[in-house]
Short mmCIF file of C-alpha atoms in Angstrom, two decimals:
data_model
loop_
_atom_site.label_atom_id
_atom_site.label_comp_id
_atom_site.label_asym_id
_atom_site.label_seq_id
_atom_site.Cartn_x
_atom_site.Cartn_y
_atom_site.Cartn_z
CA UNK A 1 -56.83 -2.72 62.02
CA UNK A 2 -53.74 -1.34 62.08
CA UNK A 3 -50.69 -2.87 64.81
CA UNK A 4 -47.54 -0.61 65.21
CA UNK A 5 -45.12 -2.83 67.10
CA UNK A 6 -44.09 0.00 69.92
CA UNK A 7 -40.37 1.04 71.38
CA UNK A 8 -41.04 1.42 75.24
CA UNK A 9 -37.68 3.46 75.14
CA UNK A 10 -38.38 5.53 71.71
CA UNK A 11 -41.46 6.57 73.70
CA UNK A 12 -39.35 7.51 76.76
CA UNK A 13 -37.20 9.97 74.76
CA UNK A 14 -40.02 11.08 72.58
CA UNK A 15 -41.20 11.79 76.05
CA UNK A 16 -38.22 13.26 76.99
CA UNK A 17 -38.64 15.22 74.00
CA UNK A 18 -41.78 16.72 75.25
CA UNK A 19 -40.49 17.69 78.04
CA UNK A 20 -37.88 19.83 75.47
CA UNK A 21 -40.81 21.07 73.45
CA UNK A 22 -42.20 23.00 76.75
CA UNK A 23 -38.81 24.58 78.20
CA UNK A 24 -38.13 25.40 74.38
CA UNK A 25 -41.06 27.85 74.24
CA UNK A 26 -41.37 28.60 78.17
CA UNK A 27 -37.93 29.09 79.04
CA UNK A 28 -35.55 29.21 81.98
CA UNK A 29 -34.25 33.14 82.36
CA UNK A 30 -30.62 34.17 81.61
CA UNK A 31 -27.56 31.78 79.91
CA UNK A 32 -29.02 28.43 81.74
CA UNK A 33 -32.35 28.99 79.58
CA UNK A 34 -30.25 29.86 76.50
CA UNK A 35 -28.19 26.48 76.61
CA UNK A 36 -31.67 24.47 78.29
CA UNK A 37 -32.76 25.78 74.39
CA UNK A 38 -30.58 24.10 72.62
CA UNK A 39 -30.15 21.46 73.98
CA UNK A 40 -34.11 21.09 73.78
CA UNK A 41 -34.07 21.04 70.51
CA UNK A 42 -33.74 17.25 69.31
CA UNK A 43 -37.03 17.33 70.01
CA UNK A 44 -38.26 17.71 67.15
CA UNK A 45 -35.79 15.64 64.80
CA UNK A 46 -37.25 12.31 67.14
CA UNK A 47 -40.74 13.16 66.36
CA UNK A 48 -40.22 13.44 62.54
CA UNK A 49 -37.26 10.17 63.48
CA UNK A 50 -39.97 8.47 64.52
CA UNK A 51 -43.39 9.26 61.86
CA UNK A 52 -39.92 8.03 59.32
CA UNK A 53 -39.25 5.05 61.32
CA UNK A 54 -42.94 3.78 61.58
CA UNK A 55 -43.93 4.71 57.89
CA UNK A 56 -41.51 2.11 56.77
CA UNK A 57 -43.55 -1.33 55.19
CA UNK A 58 -46.41 0.85 55.66
CA UNK A 59 -48.79 1.12 52.79
CA UNK A 60 -51.01 4.64 51.30
CA UNK A 61 -53.91 3.06 52.86
CA UNK A 62 -52.32 3.39 56.76
CA UNK A 63 -50.41 6.85 55.57
CA UNK A 64 -53.65 8.21 55.04
CA UNK A 65 -54.92 7.57 58.00
CA UNK A 66 -52.60 8.53 59.75
CA UNK A 67 -52.56 11.83 58.16
CA UNK A 68 -56.13 12.14 58.52
CA UNK A 69 -55.46 12.33 61.78
CA UNK A 70 -52.91 14.75 62.42
CA UNK A 71 -55.27 16.81 59.59
CA UNK A 72 -57.49 16.51 62.42
CA UNK A 73 -54.96 17.38 64.90
CA UNK A 74 -54.63 20.17 63.74
CA UNK A 75 -57.84 21.94 62.88
CA UNK A 76 -57.96 21.51 66.79
CA UNK A 77 -54.27 22.49 67.36
CA UNK A 78 -55.66 25.74 64.73
CA UNK A 79 -58.85 26.12 66.88
CA UNK A 80 -57.54 26.68 70.28
CA UNK A 81 -54.97 28.65 69.23
CA UNK A 82 -57.03 30.70 66.99
CA UNK A 83 -59.36 31.35 70.49
CA UNK A 84 -56.92 32.40 72.48
CA UNK A 85 -55.78 34.67 70.72
CA UNK A 86 -58.45 36.34 69.56
CA UNK A 87 -60.10 36.40 73.07
CA UNK A 88 -56.83 38.74 74.01
CA UNK A 89 -56.73 40.24 70.92
CA UNK A 90 -60.64 41.57 71.37
CA UNK A 91 -59.59 42.01 75.46
CA UNK A 92 -57.12 44.49 74.55
CA UNK A 93 -59.56 46.18 71.55
CA UNK A 94 -57.47 44.84 68.82
CA UNK A 95 -59.37 42.67 66.88
CA UNK A 96 -59.74 43.68 64.07
CA UNK A 97 -56.36 44.94 63.40
CA UNK A 98 -55.00 41.20 64.25
CA UNK A 99 -57.63 39.55 61.81
CA UNK A 100 -56.31 41.81 58.93
CA UNK A 101 -52.56 41.31 59.65
CA UNK A 102 -53.53 37.27 60.41
CA UNK A 103 -55.83 36.92 56.99
CA UNK A 104 -54.30 38.52 53.95
CA UNK A 105 -52.69 37.64 50.66
CA UNK A 106 -49.54 36.42 52.37
CA UNK A 107 -51.13 34.06 54.85
CA UNK A 108 -51.37 31.30 52.49
CA UNK A 109 -47.98 31.66 51.54
CA UNK A 110 -46.67 31.03 55.02
CA UNK A 111 -48.56 28.49 55.57
CA UNK A 112 -48.00 26.32 52.20
CA UNK A 113 -44.45 27.18 52.03
CA UNK A 114 -43.26 27.78 55.18
CA UNK A 115 -44.79 26.39 57.97
CA UNK A 116 -45.52 29.26 60.31
CA UNK A 117 -48.52 30.47 61.59
CA UNK A 118 -47.47 34.24 63.63
CA UNK A 119 -50.53 33.52 66.34
CA UNK A 120 -49.50 29.76 66.58
CA UNK A 121 -46.62 29.38 65.54
CA UNK A 122 -45.76 25.39 67.51
CA UNK A 123 -47.56 24.47 64.63
CA UNK A 124 -45.92 24.71 61.75
CA UNK A 125 -44.30 21.65 62.95
CA UNK A 126 -48.42 19.69 62.09
CA UNK A 127 -48.45 21.72 59.06
CA UNK A 128 -44.51 20.21 58.14
CA UNK A 129 -46.04 16.52 59.28
CA UNK A 130 -49.29 16.60 56.83
CA UNK A 131 -47.02 18.36 53.84
CA UNK A 132 -44.89 15.24 54.72
CA UNK A 133 -47.12 12.85 54.65
CA UNK A 134 -49.15 14.06 51.44
CA UNK A 135 -45.77 13.59 49.25
CA UNK A 136 -45.27 10.36 51.31
CA UNK A 137 -48.33 9.47 49.85
CA UNK A 138 -46.88 10.58 46.45
CA UNK A 139 -44.19 8.38 46.66
CA UNK A 140 -45.64 5.20 47.86
CA UNK A 141 -48.13 5.41 45.02
CA UNK A 142 -44.91 6.40 42.21
CA UNK A 143 -42.71 3.37 43.81
CA UNK A 144 -39.98 5.56 44.91
CA UNK A 145 -39.55 5.01 48.28
CA UNK A 146 -36.06 3.20 48.14
CA UNK A 147 -34.70 6.15 45.32
CA UNK A 148 -35.94 8.94 47.56
CA UNK A 149 -34.24 8.19 50.15
CA UNK A 150 -30.92 8.57 48.49
CA UNK A 151 -31.75 12.46 48.66
CA UNK A 152 -31.14 12.54 52.65
CA UNK A 153 -27.45 13.40 52.47
CA UNK A 154 -28.81 16.60 49.91
CA UNK A 155 -31.26 17.17 52.14
CA UNK A 156 -29.06 17.84 55.39
CA UNK A 157 -26.42 19.69 53.59
CA UNK A 158 -29.62 21.98 52.77
CA UNK A 159 -31.14 22.46 55.76
CA UNK A 160 -26.89 23.00 57.56
CA UNK A 161 -27.37 25.44 54.48
CA UNK A 162 -30.43 27.79 54.78
CA UNK A 163 -30.58 27.47 58.96
CA UNK A 164 -26.66 28.52 59.71
CA UNK A 165 -27.51 31.41 56.64
CA UNK A 166 -30.81 32.59 58.49
CA UNK A 167 -29.35 32.41 61.93
CA UNK A 168 -26.03 34.37 61.29
CA UNK A 169 -27.31 36.80 59.52
CA UNK A 170 -30.86 36.96 61.94
CA UNK A 171 -33.28 36.54 59.40
CA UNK A 172 -36.67 36.25 60.74
CA UNK A 173 -37.91 32.59 62.47
CA UNK A 174 -39.76 31.74 59.09
CA UNK A 175 -37.14 31.67 55.83
CA UNK A 176 -35.97 28.72 58.43
CA UNK A 177 -38.91 26.72 58.18
CA UNK A 178 -40.19 24.21 55.18
CA UNK A 179 -41.44 20.77 55.15
CA UNK A 180 -38.57 19.42 52.90
CA UNK A 181 -35.69 20.33 54.63
CA UNK A 182 -36.95 20.43 58.00
CA UNK A 183 -39.31 18.17 58.44
CA UNK A 184 -38.54 15.81 55.35
CA UNK A 185 -34.96 15.52 55.84
CA UNK A 186 -35.47 13.51 59.40
CA UNK A 187 -38.97 11.02 58.56
CA UNK A 188 -36.83 9.76 55.10
CA UNK A 189 -33.77 9.62 57.54
CA UNK A 190 -35.78 7.19 60.10
CA UNK A 191 -37.66 5.34 57.34
CA UNK A 192 -34.11 4.37 56.20
CA UNK A 193 -32.67 3.62 59.87
CA UNK A 194 -35.74 0.78 59.52
CA UNK A 195 -34.82 -0.41 56.59
CA UNK A 196 -31.28 -1.60 57.97
CA UNK A 197 -30.92 -4.80 59.18
CA UNK A 198 -31.61 -4.62 63.05
CA UNK A 199 -27.54 -6.50 63.67
CA UNK A 200 -26.17 -2.86 61.23
CA UNK A 201 -27.61 -1.10 64.36
CA UNK A 202 -27.17 -3.24 67.07
CA UNK A 203 -23.15 -3.03 66.38
CA UNK A 204 -23.22 0.37 67.25
CA UNK A 205 -22.42 0.62 70.80
CA UNK A 206 -23.93 2.57 73.22
CA UNK A 207 -20.45 4.14 74.30
CA UNK A 208 -19.90 4.69 70.22
CA UNK A 209 -23.96 6.54 70.43
CA UNK A 210 -22.76 7.98 73.17
CA UNK A 211 -19.99 9.91 72.26
CA UNK A 212 -21.44 10.74 68.66
CA UNK A 213 -24.34 12.42 71.11
CA UNK A 214 -21.60 14.55 73.05
CA UNK A 215 -19.63 15.33 70.29
CA UNK A 216 -23.63 16.57 68.69
CA UNK A 217 -24.03 18.63 71.97
CA UNK A 218 -20.75 20.44 71.57
CA UNK A 219 -20.88 21.46 68.01
CA UNK A 220 -24.54 23.10 69.13
CA UNK A 221 -23.44 25.03 72.33
CA UNK A 222 -19.85 26.22 70.14
CA UNK A 223 -21.52 29.37 68.41
CA UNK A 224 -22.72 31.11 71.60
CA UNK A 225 -20.52 30.02 73.99
CA UNK A 226 -17.38 31.24 71.75
CA UNK A 227 -19.46 34.06 70.51
CA UNK A 228 -18.33 32.86 66.78
CA UNK A 229 -20.41 35.64 64.43
CA UNK A 230 -21.01 32.20 62.31
CA UNK A 231 -23.80 30.43 63.63
CA UNK A 232 -23.73 26.84 62.68
CA UNK A 233 -25.15 25.18 65.50
CA UNK A 234 -27.88 23.22 63.56
CA UNK A 235 -24.86 20.92 61.63
CA UNK A 236 -25.08 19.32 65.93
CA UNK A 237 -28.70 18.48 65.81
CA UNK A 238 -27.72 15.65 63.23
CA UNK A 239 -25.64 13.78 65.20
CA UNK A 240 -27.26 14.66 68.39
CA UNK A 241 -30.52 13.58 67.91
CA UNK A 242 -30.07 11.02 65.86
CA UNK A 243 -27.57 9.32 68.68
CA UNK A 244 -30.50 9.45 71.48
CA UNK A 245 -32.72 7.61 68.34
CA UNK A 246 -30.52 4.66 68.07
CA UNK A 247 -29.42 4.34 71.56
CA UNK A 248 -33.35 3.88 72.04
CA UNK A 249 -33.45 1.97 69.05
CA UNK A 250 -31.17 -1.03 70.07
CA UNK A 251 -32.98 -0.80 74.08
CA UNK A 252 -35.89 -0.72 72.36
CA UNK A 253 -38.30 -3.00 75.57
CA UNK A 254 -36.12 -1.51 78.11
CA UNK A 255 -38.59 0.01 80.46
CA UNK A 256 -37.60 2.69 82.38
CA UNK A 257 -39.98 5.37 83.60
CA UNK A 258 -42.93 4.22 83.21
CA UNK A 259 -44.77 8.57 83.38
CA UNK A 260 -41.63 9.12 81.30
CA UNK A 261 -43.54 6.30 78.07
CA UNK A 262 -47.38 6.95 79.09
CA UNK A 263 -45.77 11.01 77.91
CA UNK A 264 -43.78 10.52 75.29
CA UNK A 265 -46.72 7.67 73.70
CA UNK A 266 -50.19 8.68 75.06
CA UNK A 267 -49.60 12.82 75.82
CA UNK A 268 -46.85 14.01 74.26
CA UNK A 269 -49.62 15.67 71.03
CA UNK A 270 -51.50 17.38 73.91
CA UNK A 271 -48.46 18.45 75.54
CA UNK A 272 -47.20 20.50 72.05
CA UNK A 273 -50.43 22.10 71.58
CA UNK A 274 -51.35 23.29 75.03
CA UNK A 275 -48.20 24.56 76.49
CA UNK A 276 -48.18 27.88 75.12
CA UNK A 277 -51.57 28.12 75.69
CA UNK A 278 -50.96 27.09 79.31
CA UNK A 279 -48.03 29.46 80.09
CA UNK A 280 -49.58 32.51 78.77
CA UNK A 281 -52.38 31.70 81.37
CA UNK A 282 -50.48 30.80 83.91
CA UNK A 283 -48.55 34.32 83.62
CA UNK A 284 -51.61 36.12 83.94
CA UNK A 285 -52.98 34.49 86.60
CA UNK A 286 -50.41 34.83 88.94
CA UNK A 287 -49.69 38.78 88.07
CA UNK A 288 -53.37 39.65 87.57
CA UNK A 289 -55.01 37.54 90.40
CA UNK A 290 -51.63 36.64 92.80
CA UNK A 291 -50.19 39.98 92.30
CA UNK A 292 -46.62 37.73 91.96
CA UNK A 293 -44.42 39.76 89.57
CA UNK A 294 -43.05 37.15 86.93
CA UNK A 295 -40.21 39.75 86.06
CA UNK A 296 -38.09 39.40 88.46
CA UNK A 297 -37.24 36.52 91.64
CA UNK A 298 -37.45 32.42 91.75
CA UNK A 299 -40.52 32.96 89.77
CA UNK A 300 -38.73 32.79 86.76
CA UNK A 301 -36.98 29.40 87.36
CA UNK A 302 -40.57 27.97 88.57
CA UNK A 303 -42.43 29.54 85.23
CA UNK A 304 -41.23 26.35 83.45
CA UNK A 305 -42.35 24.17 85.75
CA UNK A 306 -44.93 24.67 86.75
CA UNK A 307 -46.55 24.96 83.17
CA UNK A 308 -45.03 21.64 82.32
CA UNK A 309 -46.31 19.71 85.60
CA UNK A 310 -50.54 21.91 84.65
CA UNK A 311 -50.11 20.71 81.20
CA UNK A 312 -49.29 17.61 81.58
CA UNK A 313 -51.38 17.17 84.47
CA UNK A 314 -54.24 18.22 82.37
CA UNK A 315 -53.49 17.07 79.36
CA UNK A 316 -53.92 13.49 81.13
CA UNK A 317 -57.57 14.46 81.82
CA UNK A 318 -58.11 15.95 78.29
CA UNK A 319 -56.48 12.32 77.52
CA UNK A 320 -58.80 10.22 79.74
CA UNK A 321 -61.81 12.43 78.70
CA UNK A 322 -60.40 11.72 74.54
CA UNK A 323 -60.59 7.75 75.27
CA UNK A 324 -63.67 7.65 77.74
CA UNK A 325 -65.78 9.56 74.69
CA UNK A 326 -64.38 6.98 72.20
CA UNK A 327 -65.57 4.40 73.92
CA UNK A 328 -69.15 6.20 74.43
CA UNK A 329 -69.52 6.82 70.54
CA UNK A 330 -67.69 2.85 69.79
CA UNK A 331 -70.60 1.39 72.34
CA UNK A 332 -72.89 3.09 70.75
CA UNK A 333 -72.19 2.44 67.19
CA UNK A 334 -72.41 -1.09 67.95
CA UNK A 335 -75.93 -0.93 69.70
#
């Protein structure tokens, strides 16, 4: 049985990151929406940092268990998005064309190389995580953990170059997504941070980390605020997300907000999976049944908050049902 010492503040940070993911895909209107979306993009790096942090000192069997868990979650999430998207296309009499567009000679390339599923964009995170764990199993078998961490600066330089070029030139979203620069870089950084003596991390004061985080946030917003031709916002996420992560590590036993801690620890993956379909269903109900204009007035401001509330409570109920089913299955197995 795998036992992992949990960091309470890290769970809270994952809860905040979970909320950030919702606001990235279900945005507020206007400039506020753009700013919130940019600042909320620390979310995915936090999840990868956490995965790498908890991979430290773990053997191949442990990583395999985590890999198989993520694969099962991915399969479930894929089915959810497929059924929802197929139902919508069937309703619009476009199912045949949709199937042809999404399942052809380029499908595997998009999935494996660019971590992209056109009808389920948020699932790129799970694909990249799966590929990262597969890569890490190979590294563990070769006993090259120490050597591979030396590539961290290189991977982040590649990330900055690739993302800056794609966002400056307006290239399609998928060109900047791959497990090497978007996932492995953060995973290795989390692993490396865990390898450091705790005293070394503790020596970095909260004031310094807060300043580093603020500087990162400013770098993220500068290209947008100043309307610069070169979009180098990605540079800011490195100090921004890392500072948040280190602050959480320095205050691991502090409990500030229990609901956020539960959200980060137990519900974040379900919120990640369900929030986009939930948003679309809510919009449909609001427009078709309630007759509300979802594009004007106050509703565009309410919708992200409404989606967050419904998907969090839905994830909570879903998680309770899973736990209950697991206990029943375990009890039957023992009998």
